[in-house]
CSV table of C-alpha atoms and ligand atoms in Angstrom, one decimal:
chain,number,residue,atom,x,y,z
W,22,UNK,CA,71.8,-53.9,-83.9
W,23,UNK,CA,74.2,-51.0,-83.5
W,24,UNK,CA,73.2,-47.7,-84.4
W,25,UNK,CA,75.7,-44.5,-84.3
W,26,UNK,CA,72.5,-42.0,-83.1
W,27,UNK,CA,71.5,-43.7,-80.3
W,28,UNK,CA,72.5,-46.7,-77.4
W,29,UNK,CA,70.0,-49.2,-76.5
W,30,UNK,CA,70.2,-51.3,-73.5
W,31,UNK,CA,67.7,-53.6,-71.6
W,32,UNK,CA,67.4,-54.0,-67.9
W,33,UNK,CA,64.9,-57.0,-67.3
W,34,UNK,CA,61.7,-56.0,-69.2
W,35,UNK,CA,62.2,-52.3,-69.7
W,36,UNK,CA,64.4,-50.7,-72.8
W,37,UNK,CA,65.8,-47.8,-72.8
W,38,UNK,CA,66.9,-45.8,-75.5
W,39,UNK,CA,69.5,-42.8,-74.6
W,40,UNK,CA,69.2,-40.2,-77.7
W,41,UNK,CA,73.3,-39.8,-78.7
W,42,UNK,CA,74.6,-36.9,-80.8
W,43,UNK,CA,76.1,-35.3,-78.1
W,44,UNK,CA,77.9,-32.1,-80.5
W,45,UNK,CA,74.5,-31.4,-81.7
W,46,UNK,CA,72.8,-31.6,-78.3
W,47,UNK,CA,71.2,-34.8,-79.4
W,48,UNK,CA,69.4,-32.7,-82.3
W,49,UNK,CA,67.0,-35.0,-84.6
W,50,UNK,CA,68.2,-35.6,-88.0
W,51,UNK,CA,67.2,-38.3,-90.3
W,52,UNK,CA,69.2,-40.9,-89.5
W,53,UNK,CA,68.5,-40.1,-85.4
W,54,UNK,CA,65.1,-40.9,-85.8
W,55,UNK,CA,65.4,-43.7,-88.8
W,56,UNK,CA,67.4,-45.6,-85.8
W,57,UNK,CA,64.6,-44.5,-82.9
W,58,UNK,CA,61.9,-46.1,-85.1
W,59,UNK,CA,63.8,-49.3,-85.9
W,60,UNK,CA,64.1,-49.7,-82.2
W,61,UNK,CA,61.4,-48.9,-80.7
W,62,UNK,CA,59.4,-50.9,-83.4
W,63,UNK,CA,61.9,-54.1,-82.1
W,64,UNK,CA,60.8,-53.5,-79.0
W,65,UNK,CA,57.3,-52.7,-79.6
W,66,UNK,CA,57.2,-56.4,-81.1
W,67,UNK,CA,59.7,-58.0,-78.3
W,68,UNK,CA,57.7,-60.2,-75.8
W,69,UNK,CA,60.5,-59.7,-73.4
W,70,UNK,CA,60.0,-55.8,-73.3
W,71,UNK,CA,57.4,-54.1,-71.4
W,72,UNK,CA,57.8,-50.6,-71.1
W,73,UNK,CA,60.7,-48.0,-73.3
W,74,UNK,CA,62.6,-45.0,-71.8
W,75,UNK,CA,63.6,-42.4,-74.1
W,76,UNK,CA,66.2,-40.6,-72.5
W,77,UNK,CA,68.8,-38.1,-73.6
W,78,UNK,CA,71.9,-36.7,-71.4
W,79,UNK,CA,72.2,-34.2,-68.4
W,80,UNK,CA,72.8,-31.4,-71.0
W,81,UNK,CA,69.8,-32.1,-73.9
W,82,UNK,CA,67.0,-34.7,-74.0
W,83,UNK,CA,67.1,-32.9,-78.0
W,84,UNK,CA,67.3,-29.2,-78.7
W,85,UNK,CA,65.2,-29.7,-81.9
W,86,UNK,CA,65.2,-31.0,-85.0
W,87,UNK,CA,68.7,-30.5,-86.7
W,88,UNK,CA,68.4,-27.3,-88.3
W,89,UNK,CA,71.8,-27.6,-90.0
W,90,UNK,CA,69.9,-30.7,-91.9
W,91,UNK,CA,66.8,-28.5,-92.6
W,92,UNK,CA,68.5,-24.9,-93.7
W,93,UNK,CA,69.2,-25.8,-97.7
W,94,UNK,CA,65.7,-27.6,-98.0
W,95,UNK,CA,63.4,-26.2,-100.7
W,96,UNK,CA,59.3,-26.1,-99.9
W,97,UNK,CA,59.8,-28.5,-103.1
W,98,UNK,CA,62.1,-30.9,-101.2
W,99,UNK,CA,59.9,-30.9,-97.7
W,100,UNK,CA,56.8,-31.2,-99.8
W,101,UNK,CA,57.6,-33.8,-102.4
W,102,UNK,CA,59.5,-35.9,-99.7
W,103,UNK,CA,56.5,-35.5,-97.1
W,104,UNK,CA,59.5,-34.1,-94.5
W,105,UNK,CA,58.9,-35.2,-91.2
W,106,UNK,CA,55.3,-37.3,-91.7
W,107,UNK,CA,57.0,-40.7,-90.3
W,108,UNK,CA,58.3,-38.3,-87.5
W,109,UNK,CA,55.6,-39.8,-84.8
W,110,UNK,CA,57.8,-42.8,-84.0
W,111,UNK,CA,56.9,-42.4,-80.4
W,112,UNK,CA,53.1,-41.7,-80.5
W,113,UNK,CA,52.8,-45.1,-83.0
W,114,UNK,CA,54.8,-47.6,-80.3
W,115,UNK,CA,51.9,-50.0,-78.5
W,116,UNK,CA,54.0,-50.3,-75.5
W,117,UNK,CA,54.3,-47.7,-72.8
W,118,UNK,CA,56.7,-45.0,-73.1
W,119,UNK,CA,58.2,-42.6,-70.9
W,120,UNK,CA,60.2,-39.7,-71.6
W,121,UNK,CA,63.0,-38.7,-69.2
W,122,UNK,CA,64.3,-35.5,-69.9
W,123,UNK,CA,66.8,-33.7,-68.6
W,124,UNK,CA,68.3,-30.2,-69.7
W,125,UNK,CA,67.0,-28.9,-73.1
W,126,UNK,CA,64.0,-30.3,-74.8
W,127,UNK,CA,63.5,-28.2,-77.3
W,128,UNK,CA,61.5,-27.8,-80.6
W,129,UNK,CA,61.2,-31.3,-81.9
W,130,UNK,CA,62.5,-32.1,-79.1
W,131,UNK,CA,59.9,-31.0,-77.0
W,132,UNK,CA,57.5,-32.8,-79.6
W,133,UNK,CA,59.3,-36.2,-79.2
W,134,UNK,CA,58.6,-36.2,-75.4
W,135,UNK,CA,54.7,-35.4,-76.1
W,136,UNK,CA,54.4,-38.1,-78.1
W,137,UNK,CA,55.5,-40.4,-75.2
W,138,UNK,CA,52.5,-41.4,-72.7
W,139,UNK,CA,54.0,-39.6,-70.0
W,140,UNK,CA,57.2,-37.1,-69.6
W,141,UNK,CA,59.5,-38.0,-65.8
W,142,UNK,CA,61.5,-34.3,-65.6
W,143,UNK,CA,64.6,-33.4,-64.2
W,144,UNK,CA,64.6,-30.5,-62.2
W,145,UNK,CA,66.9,-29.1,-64.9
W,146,UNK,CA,64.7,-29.5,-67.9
W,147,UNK,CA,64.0,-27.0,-70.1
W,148,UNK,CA,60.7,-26.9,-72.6
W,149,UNK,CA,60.7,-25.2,-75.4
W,150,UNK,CA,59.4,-25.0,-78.9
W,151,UNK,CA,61.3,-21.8,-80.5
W,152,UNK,CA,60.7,-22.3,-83.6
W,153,UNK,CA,59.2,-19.4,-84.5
W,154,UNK,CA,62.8,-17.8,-83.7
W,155,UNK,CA,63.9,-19.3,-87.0
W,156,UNK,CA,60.7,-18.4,-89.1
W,157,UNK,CA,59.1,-21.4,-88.8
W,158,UNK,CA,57.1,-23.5,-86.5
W,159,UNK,CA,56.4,-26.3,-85.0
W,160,UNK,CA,55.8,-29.2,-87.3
W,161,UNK,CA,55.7,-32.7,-85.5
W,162,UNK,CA,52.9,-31.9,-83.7
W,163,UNK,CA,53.7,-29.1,-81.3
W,164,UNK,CA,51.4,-26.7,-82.0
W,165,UNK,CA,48.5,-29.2,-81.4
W,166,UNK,CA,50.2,-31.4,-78.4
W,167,UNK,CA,51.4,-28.8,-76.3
W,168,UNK,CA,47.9,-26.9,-76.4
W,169,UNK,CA,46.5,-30.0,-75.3
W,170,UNK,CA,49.3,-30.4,-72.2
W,171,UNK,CA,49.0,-26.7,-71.2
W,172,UNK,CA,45.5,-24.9,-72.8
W,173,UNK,CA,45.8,-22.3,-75.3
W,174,UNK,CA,47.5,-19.6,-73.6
W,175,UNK,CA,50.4,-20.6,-72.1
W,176,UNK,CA,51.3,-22.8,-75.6
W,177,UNK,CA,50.4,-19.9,-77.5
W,178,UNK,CA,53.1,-17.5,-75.5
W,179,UNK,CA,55.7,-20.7,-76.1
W,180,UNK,CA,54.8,-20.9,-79.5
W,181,UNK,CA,54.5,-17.1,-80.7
W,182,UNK,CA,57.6,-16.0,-78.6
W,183,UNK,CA,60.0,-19.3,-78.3
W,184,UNK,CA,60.0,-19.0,-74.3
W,185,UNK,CA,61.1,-21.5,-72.2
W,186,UNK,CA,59.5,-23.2,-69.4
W,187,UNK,CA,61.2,-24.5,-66.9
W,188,UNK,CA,60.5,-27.7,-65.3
W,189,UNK,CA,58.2,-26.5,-62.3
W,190,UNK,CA,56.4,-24.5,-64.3
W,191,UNK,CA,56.0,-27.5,-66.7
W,192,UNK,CA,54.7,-29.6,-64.1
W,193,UNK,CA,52.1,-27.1,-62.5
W,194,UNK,CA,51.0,-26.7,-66.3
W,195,UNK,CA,50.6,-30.5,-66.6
W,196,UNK,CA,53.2,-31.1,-69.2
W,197,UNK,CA,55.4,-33.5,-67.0
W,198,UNK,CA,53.7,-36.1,-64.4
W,199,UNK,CA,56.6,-35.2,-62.0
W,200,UNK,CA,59.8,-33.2,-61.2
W,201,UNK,CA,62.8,-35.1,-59.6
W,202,UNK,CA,66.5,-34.3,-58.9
W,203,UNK,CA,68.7,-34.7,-62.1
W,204,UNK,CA,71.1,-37.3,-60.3
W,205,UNK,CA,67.5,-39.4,-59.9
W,206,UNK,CA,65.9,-39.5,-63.2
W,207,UNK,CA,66.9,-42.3,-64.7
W,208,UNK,CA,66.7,-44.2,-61.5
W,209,UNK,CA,63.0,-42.8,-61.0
W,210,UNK,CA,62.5,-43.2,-64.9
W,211,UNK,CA,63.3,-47.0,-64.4
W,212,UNK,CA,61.9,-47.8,-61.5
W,213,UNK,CA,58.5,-46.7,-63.0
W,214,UNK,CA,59.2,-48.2,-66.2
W,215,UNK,CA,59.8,-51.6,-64.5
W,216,UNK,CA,56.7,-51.2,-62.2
W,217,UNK,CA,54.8,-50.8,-65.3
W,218,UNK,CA,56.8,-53.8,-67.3
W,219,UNK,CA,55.9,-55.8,-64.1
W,220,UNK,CA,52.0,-55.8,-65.1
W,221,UNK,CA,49.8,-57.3,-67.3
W,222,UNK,CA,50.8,-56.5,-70.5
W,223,UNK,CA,47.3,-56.3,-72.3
W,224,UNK,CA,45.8,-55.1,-69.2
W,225,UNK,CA,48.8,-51.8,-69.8
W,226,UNK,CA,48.5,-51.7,-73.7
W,227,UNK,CA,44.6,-51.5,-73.4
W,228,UNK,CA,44.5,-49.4,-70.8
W,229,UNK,CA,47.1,-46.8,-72.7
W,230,UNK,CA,44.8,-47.1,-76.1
W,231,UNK,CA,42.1,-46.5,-74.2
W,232,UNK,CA,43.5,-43.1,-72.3
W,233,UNK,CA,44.9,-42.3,-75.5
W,234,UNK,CA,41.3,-42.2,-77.2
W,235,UNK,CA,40.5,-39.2,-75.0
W,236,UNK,CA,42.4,-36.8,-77.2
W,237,UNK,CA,40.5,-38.2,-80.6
W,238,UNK,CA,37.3,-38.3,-79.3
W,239,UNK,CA,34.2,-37.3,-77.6
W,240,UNK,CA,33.2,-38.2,-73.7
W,241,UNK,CA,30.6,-40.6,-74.6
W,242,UNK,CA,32.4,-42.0,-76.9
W,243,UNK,CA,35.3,-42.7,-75.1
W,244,UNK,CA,33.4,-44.0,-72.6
W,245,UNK,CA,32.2,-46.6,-74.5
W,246,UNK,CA,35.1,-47.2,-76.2
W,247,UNK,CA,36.1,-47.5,-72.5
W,248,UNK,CA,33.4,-50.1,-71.5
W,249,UNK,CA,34.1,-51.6,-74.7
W,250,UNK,CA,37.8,-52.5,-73.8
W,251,UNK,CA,36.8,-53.2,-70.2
W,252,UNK,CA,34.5,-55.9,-71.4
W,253,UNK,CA,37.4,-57.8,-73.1
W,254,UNK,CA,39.6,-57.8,-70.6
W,255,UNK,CA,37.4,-60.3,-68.8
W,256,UNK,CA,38.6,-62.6,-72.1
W,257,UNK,CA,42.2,-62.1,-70.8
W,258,UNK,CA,44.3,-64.6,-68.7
W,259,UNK,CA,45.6,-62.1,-66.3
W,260,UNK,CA,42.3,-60.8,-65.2
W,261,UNK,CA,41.8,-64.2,-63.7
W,262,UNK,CA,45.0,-64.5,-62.4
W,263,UNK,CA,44.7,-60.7,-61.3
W,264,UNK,CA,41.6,-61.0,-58.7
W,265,UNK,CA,42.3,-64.6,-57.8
W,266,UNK,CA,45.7,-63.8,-56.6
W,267,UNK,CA,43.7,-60.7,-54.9
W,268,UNK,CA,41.7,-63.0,-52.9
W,269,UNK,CA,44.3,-65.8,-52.0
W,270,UNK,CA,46.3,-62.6,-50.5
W,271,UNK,CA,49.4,-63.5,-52.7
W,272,UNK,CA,50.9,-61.4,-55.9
W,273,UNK,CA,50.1,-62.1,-59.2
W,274,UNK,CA,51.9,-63.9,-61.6
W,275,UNK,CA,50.9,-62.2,-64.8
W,276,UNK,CA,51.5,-64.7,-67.6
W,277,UNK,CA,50.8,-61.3,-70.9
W,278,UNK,CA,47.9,-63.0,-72.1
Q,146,CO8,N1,70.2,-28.4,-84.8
Q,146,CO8,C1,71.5,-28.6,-85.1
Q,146,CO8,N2,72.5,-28.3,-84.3
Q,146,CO8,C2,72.2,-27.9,-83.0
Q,146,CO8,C3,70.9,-27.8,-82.6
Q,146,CO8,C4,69.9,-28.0,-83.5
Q,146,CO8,N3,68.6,-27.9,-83.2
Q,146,CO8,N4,70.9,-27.3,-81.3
Q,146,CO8,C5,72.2,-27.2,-81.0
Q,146,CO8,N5,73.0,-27.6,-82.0
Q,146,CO8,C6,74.5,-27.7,-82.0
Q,146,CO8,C7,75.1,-26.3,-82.1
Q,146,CO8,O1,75.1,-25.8,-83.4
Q,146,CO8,C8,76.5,-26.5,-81.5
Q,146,CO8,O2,77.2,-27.1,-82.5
Q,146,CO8,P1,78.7,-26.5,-82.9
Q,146,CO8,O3,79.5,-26.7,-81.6
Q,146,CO8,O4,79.2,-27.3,-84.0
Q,146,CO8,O5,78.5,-25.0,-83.1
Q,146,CO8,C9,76.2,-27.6,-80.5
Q,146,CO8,O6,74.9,-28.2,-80.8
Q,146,CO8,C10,76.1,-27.0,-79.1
Q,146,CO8,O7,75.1,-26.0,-79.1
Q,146,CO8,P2,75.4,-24.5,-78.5
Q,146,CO8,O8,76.8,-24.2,-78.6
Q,146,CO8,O9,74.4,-23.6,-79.2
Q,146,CO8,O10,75.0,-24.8,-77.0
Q,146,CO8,P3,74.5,-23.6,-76.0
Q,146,CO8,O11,74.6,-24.3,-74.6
Q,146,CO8,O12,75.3,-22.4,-76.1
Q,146,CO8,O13,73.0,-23.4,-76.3
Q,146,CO8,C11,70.7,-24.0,-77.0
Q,146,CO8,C12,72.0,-24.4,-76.2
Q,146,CO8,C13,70.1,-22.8,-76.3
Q,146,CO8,C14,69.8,-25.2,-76.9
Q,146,CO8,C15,71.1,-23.7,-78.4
Q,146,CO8,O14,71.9,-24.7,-78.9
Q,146,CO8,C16,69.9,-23.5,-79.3
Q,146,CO8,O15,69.3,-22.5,-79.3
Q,146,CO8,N6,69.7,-24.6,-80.2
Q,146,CO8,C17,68.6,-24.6,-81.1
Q,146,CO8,C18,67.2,-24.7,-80.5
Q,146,CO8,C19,66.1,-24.7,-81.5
Q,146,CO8,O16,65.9,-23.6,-82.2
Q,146,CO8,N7,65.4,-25.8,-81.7
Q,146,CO8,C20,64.3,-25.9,-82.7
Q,146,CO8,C21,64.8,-26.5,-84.0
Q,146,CO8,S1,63.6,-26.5,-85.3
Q,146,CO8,C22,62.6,-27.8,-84.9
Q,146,CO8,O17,62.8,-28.5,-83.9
Q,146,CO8,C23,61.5,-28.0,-85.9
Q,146,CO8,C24,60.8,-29.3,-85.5
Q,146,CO8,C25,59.8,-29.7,-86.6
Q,146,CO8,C26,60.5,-30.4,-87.7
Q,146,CO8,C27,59.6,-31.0,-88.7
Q,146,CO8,C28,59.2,-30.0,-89.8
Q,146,CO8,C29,58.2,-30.6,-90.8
């Protein structure tokens, strides 16, 4: 499929998908994101693929949705055409994926990378959600996701004054799961990518529902929600194949089902 907002290329199990407006710092616009979710729902449903990288260039992983789009639209217009509701193209893909962002990831940007299970920084990334700069504010899910990430405070100060955090300060704040040089991310983003592709795919798409359930509900039910899921992976091929391969001291061969 070729798409003019994005590139999409496979290396063995793991996709990724490099973000591609580069004069608008890879800003998200309708058809940007029309093309994300058409991919990542082909890969979501490819048996070949198992794990995504999102990715955008050195200078932007996105700087935000594309204002230029948004600056003529009426409340009428956002309102009657539910602007931005099928926006959470990330957070609805089954399969594991990771954001690597380097340079600016910004307003929707910044919400884009949320919604992936886990966010691989360079040490040149900048977060961001400055909405509030343009009188508005975040609407894709920032003003919930980051206060998740990073507690009230510090998303509060992002999201009141527009500042930036920088990408050590987004990893002490638990936004990222780890800093790395620029020239390594997407080395780094697919070396994980294909460790987690390597495994049981049930065994990865129950285990991400599953952490996933912790932000929608309480402790004890998640944790039974938890045992729940644990349970039927006992119905699963690979948990055989898992601990057998454990005891005959040899690695598995994961067959996905
Ligand atoms: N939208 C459209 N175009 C953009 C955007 C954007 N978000 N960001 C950058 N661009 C364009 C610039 O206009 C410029 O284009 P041109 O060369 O034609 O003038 C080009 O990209 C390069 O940008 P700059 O020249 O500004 O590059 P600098 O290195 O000087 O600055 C910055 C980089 C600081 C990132 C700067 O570009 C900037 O501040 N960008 C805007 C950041 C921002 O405010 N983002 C939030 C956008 S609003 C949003 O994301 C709302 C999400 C919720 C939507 C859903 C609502 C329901």
């Amino acid at each position: 499929m070729a798409y003019e907002t994005i590139l999409c290329e496979t290396k063995g199990r793991v996709a990724i998908i490099t973000l591609s407006r580069p004069d608008a710092l890879n800003a998200l616009n309708t058809q940007l994101v029309g093309e994300l979710a058409e991919a990542l729902t082909g890969y979501d449903r490819d048996d070949a693929i198992g794990a995504i990288v999102i990715t955008g260039s050195e200078k932007a992983f996105a700087a935000g949705a594309d204002i230029k789009e948004m600056a003529p639209k009426s409340f009428m217009d956002v309102y009657r055409e539910d602007f931005a509701a099928n926006w959470d193209v990330a957070a609805r893909c089954r399969k594991p994926v990771i954001a690597a962002v380097a340079g600016y990831c910004l307003g929707g940007g910044c919400e884009l990378a949320m919604q992936c299970d886990f966010i691989l920084a360079a040490d040149t990334a900048k977060f961001g959600q400055p909405e509030i700069t343009l009188g508005i504010m975040p609407g894709i899910g920032g003003t919930q996701r980051l206060t998740r990430f990073v507690g009230k405070s510090k998303a509060m100060e992002m999201c009141l004054t527009g500042r930036m955090m920088d990408a050590e300060e987004a990893e002490r704040s638990g936004l990222v799961s780890r800093v790395v040089p620029a020239a390594d991310l997407l080395t780094e983003a697919e070396k994980v990518a294909s460790k987690i592709a390597s495994l049981s795919l049930p065994a990865v798409m129950m285990t991400k529902e599953t952490v996933n359930r912790a932000y929608e509900t309480t402790l004890s039910e998640g944790i039974l929600f938890e045992r729940r899921v644990f349970h039927s992976m006992f119905a699963t091929e690979d948990q055989k194949e898992g601990m057998e391969a454990f005891s005959e001291k040899r690695k598995p061969n994961f067959k996905n089902r």
